[in-house]
Short mmCIF file of C-alpha atoms and ligand atoms in Angstrom, two decimals:
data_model
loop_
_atom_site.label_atom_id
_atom_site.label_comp_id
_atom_site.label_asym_id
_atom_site.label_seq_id
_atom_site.Cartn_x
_atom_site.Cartn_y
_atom_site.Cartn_z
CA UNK A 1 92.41 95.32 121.47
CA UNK A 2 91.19 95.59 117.73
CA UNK A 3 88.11 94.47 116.54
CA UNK A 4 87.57 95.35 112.95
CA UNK A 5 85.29 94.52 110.06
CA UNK A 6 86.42 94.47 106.35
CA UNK A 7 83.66 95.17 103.97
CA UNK A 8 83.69 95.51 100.05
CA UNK A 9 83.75 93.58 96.82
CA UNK A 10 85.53 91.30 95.47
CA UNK A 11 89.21 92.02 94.06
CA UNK A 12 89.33 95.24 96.71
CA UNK A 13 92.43 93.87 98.46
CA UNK A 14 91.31 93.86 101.75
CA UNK A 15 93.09 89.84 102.09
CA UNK A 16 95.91 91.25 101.76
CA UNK A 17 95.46 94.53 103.97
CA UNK A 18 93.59 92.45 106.90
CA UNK A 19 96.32 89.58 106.79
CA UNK A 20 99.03 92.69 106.98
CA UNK A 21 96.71 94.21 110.21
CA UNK A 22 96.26 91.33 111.88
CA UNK A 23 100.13 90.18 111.65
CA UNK A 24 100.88 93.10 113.00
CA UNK A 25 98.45 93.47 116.48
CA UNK A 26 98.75 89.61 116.54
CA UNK A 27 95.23 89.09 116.46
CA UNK A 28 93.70 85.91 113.62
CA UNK A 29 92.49 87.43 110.19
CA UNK A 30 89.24 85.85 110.06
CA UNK A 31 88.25 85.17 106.33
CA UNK A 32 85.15 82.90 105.72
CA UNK A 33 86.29 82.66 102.18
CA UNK A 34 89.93 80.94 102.98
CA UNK A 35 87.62 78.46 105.90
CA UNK A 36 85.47 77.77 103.20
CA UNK A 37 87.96 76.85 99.90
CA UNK A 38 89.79 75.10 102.70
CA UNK A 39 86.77 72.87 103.70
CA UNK A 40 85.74 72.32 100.16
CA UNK A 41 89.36 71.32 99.85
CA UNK A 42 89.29 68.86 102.94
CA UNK A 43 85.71 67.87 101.35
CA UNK A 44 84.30 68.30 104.77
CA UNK A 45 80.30 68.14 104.95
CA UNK A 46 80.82 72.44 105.04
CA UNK A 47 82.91 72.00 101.95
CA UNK A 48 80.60 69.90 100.57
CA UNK A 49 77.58 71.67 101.05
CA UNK A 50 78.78 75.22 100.28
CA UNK A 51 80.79 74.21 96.78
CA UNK A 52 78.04 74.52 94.34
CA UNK A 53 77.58 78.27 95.05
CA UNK A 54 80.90 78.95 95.29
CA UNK A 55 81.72 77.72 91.87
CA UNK A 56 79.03 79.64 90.73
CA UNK A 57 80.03 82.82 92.37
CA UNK A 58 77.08 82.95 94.79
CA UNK A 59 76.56 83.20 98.60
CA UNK A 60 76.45 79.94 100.66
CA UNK A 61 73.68 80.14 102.74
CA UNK A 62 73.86 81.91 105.52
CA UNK A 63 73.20 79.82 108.19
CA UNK A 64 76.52 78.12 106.83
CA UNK A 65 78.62 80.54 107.93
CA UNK A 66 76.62 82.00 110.92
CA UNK A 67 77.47 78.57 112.70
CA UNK A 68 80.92 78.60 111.09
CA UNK A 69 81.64 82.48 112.72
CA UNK A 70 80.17 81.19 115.92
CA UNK A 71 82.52 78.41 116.43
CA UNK A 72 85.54 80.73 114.86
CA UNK A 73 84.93 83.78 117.29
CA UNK A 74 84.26 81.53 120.21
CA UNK A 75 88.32 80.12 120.20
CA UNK A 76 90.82 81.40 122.35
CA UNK A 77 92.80 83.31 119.69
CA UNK A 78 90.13 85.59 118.53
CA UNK A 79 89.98 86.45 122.67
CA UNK A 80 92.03 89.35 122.26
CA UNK A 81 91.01 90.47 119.00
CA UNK A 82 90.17 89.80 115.30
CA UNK A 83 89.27 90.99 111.57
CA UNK A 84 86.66 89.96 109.76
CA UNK A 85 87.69 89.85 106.12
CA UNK A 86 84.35 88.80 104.19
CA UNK A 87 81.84 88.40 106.96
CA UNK A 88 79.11 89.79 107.27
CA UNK A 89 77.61 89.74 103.75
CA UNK A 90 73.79 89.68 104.13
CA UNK A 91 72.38 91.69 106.62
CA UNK A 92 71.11 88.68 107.74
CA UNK A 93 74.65 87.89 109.08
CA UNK A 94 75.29 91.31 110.24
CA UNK A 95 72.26 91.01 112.41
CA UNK A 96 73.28 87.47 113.70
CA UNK A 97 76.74 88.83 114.61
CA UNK A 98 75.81 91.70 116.83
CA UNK A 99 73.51 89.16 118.91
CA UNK A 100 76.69 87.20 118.88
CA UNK A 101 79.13 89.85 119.88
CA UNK A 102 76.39 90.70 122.59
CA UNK A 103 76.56 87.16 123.73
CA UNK A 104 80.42 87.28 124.21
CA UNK A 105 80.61 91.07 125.54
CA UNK A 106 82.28 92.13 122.48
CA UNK A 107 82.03 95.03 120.07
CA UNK A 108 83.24 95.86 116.96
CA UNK A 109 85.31 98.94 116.95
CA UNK A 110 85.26 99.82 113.23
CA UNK A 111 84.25 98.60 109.98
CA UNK A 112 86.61 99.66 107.11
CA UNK A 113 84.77 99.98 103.76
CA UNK A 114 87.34 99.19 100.49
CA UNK A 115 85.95 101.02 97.81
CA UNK A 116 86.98 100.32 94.25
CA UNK A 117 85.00 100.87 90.88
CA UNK A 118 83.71 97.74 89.18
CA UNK A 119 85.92 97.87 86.09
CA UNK A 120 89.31 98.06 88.45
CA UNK A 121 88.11 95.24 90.66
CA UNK A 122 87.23 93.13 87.19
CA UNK A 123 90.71 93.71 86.18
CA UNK A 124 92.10 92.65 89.40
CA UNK A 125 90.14 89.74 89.53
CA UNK A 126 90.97 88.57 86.05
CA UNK A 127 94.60 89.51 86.40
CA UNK A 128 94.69 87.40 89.99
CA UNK A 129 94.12 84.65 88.06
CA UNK A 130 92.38 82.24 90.86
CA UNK A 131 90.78 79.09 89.16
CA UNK A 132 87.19 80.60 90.02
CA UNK A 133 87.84 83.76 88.15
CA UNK A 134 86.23 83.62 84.95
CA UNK A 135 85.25 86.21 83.67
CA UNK A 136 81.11 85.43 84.14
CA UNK A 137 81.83 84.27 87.62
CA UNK A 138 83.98 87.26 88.30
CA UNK A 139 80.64 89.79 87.18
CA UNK A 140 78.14 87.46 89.02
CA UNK A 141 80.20 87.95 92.21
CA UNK A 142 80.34 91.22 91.57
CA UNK A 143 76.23 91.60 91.15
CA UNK A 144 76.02 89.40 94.30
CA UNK A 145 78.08 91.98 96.41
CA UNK A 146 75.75 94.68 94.76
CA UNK A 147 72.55 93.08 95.83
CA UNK A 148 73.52 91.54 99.04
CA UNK A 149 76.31 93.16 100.64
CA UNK A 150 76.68 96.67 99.70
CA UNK A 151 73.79 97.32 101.85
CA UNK A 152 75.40 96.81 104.68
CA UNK A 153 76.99 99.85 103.93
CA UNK A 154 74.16 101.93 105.25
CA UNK A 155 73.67 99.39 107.84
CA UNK A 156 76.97 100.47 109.49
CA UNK A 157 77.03 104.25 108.58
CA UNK A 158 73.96 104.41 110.63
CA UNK A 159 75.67 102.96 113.23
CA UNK A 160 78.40 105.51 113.10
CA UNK A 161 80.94 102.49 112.52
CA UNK A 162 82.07 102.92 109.09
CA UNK A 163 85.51 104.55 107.58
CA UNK A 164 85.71 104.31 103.73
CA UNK A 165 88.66 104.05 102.33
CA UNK A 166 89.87 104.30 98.76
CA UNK A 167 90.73 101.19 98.19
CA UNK A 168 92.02 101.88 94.30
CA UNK A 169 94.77 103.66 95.69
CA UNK A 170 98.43 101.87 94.91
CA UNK A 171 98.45 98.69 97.93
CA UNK A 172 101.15 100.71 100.37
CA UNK A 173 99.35 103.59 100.04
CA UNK A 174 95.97 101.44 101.35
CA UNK A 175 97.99 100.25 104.43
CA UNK A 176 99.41 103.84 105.19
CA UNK A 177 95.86 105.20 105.13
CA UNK A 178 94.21 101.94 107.34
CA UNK A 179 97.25 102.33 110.13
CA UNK A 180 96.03 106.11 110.24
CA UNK A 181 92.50 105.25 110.70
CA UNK A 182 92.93 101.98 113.36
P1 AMP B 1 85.89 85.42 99.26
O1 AMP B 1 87.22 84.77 99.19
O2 AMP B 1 85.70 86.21 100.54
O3 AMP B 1 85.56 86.26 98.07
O4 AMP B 1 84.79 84.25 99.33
C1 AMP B 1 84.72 83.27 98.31
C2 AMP B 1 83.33 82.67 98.26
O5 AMP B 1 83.01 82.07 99.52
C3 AMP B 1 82.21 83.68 98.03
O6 AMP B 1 82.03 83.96 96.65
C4 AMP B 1 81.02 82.94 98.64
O7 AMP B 1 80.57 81.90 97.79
C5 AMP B 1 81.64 82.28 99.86
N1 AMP B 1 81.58 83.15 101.05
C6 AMP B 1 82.62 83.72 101.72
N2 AMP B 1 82.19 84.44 102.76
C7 AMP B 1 80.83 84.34 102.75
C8 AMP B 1 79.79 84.88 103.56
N3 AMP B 1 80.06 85.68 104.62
N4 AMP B 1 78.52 84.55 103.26
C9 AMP B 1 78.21 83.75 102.22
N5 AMP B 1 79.13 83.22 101.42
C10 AMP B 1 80.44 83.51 101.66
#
């Protein structure tokens, strides 16, 4: 049974470490990010509704994707186990999801903090080359994560749940260090 949160800017790679995870316990990577491009995509009244502040590299709101988690973590998949990849971000959300994880006898065994400097994660992003990385958009994001979701950081250390990890590190090296810590 694995429960984990991923937590950390933009660009840190932890996509592609939590799809690697989850592949491997056989457990859904949960990523509000991929729900949401694919409900703008679908043009869905979510996708609708959240694609102005996407585009402009803000948060939707978070009622958005507090309904949108609920309805995730409540399918039979995510039974056995899950990672979050991009949720919480507020602790508005991170409040919302321990009454949730309450409600369905769940904890969360660990959230893994990616940390990368801002001028590797800029590179990254600009390298990556997604159609909503410009540059401008890139930096907002990257204020955004500053303001909004970095302090969840101390939110979870409190809560003796948090492992840091270096998340600059070349990618294999990442996954050797996250299959130590899980
Ligand atoms: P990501 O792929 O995780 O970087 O998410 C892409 C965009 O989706 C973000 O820049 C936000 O606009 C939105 N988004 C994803 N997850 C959340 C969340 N937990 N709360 C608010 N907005 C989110």
């Amino acid at each position: 049974m694995v429960r984990l949160i991923f937590l950390g800017p933009p660009g840190a790679g932890k996509g592609t470490q939590a799809k690697l995870l989850a592949d491997s316990h056989t457990i859904p990577h949960i990523s509000t990010g991929d729900i949401l491009r694919a409900a703008v995509s679908d043009q869905s009244p979510l996708g609708v509704k959240a694609k102005g502040y996407m585009d402009r590299g803000e948060l939707v709101p978070d009622q958005l994707v507090i309904e949108l988690i609920r309805e995730r973590l409540g399918e039979s998949d995510a039974q056995p186990g899950w990672i979050l990849d991009g949720y919480p971000r507020t602790v508005v959300q991170a409040d919302s999801l321990d009454g949730l994880l309450a409600e369905l006898n769940q904890t969360c065994d660990r959230v893994i903090n990616f940390d990368v400097p801002d001028e590797a994660l800029i590179e990254r992003m600009l390298s990556r080359g997604r159609k909503d990385d410009s540059e401008d958009v890139i930096r907002r994001r990257l204020e955004v994560y500053r303001q909004q979701t970095a302090p969840l950081i101390d939110y979870y250390q409190t809560r003796e749940k948090l492992t840091t990890i270096d998340g600059s590190q070349a990618m294999e090296d990442v996954t050797t260090h996250l299959y130590k810590v899980v």
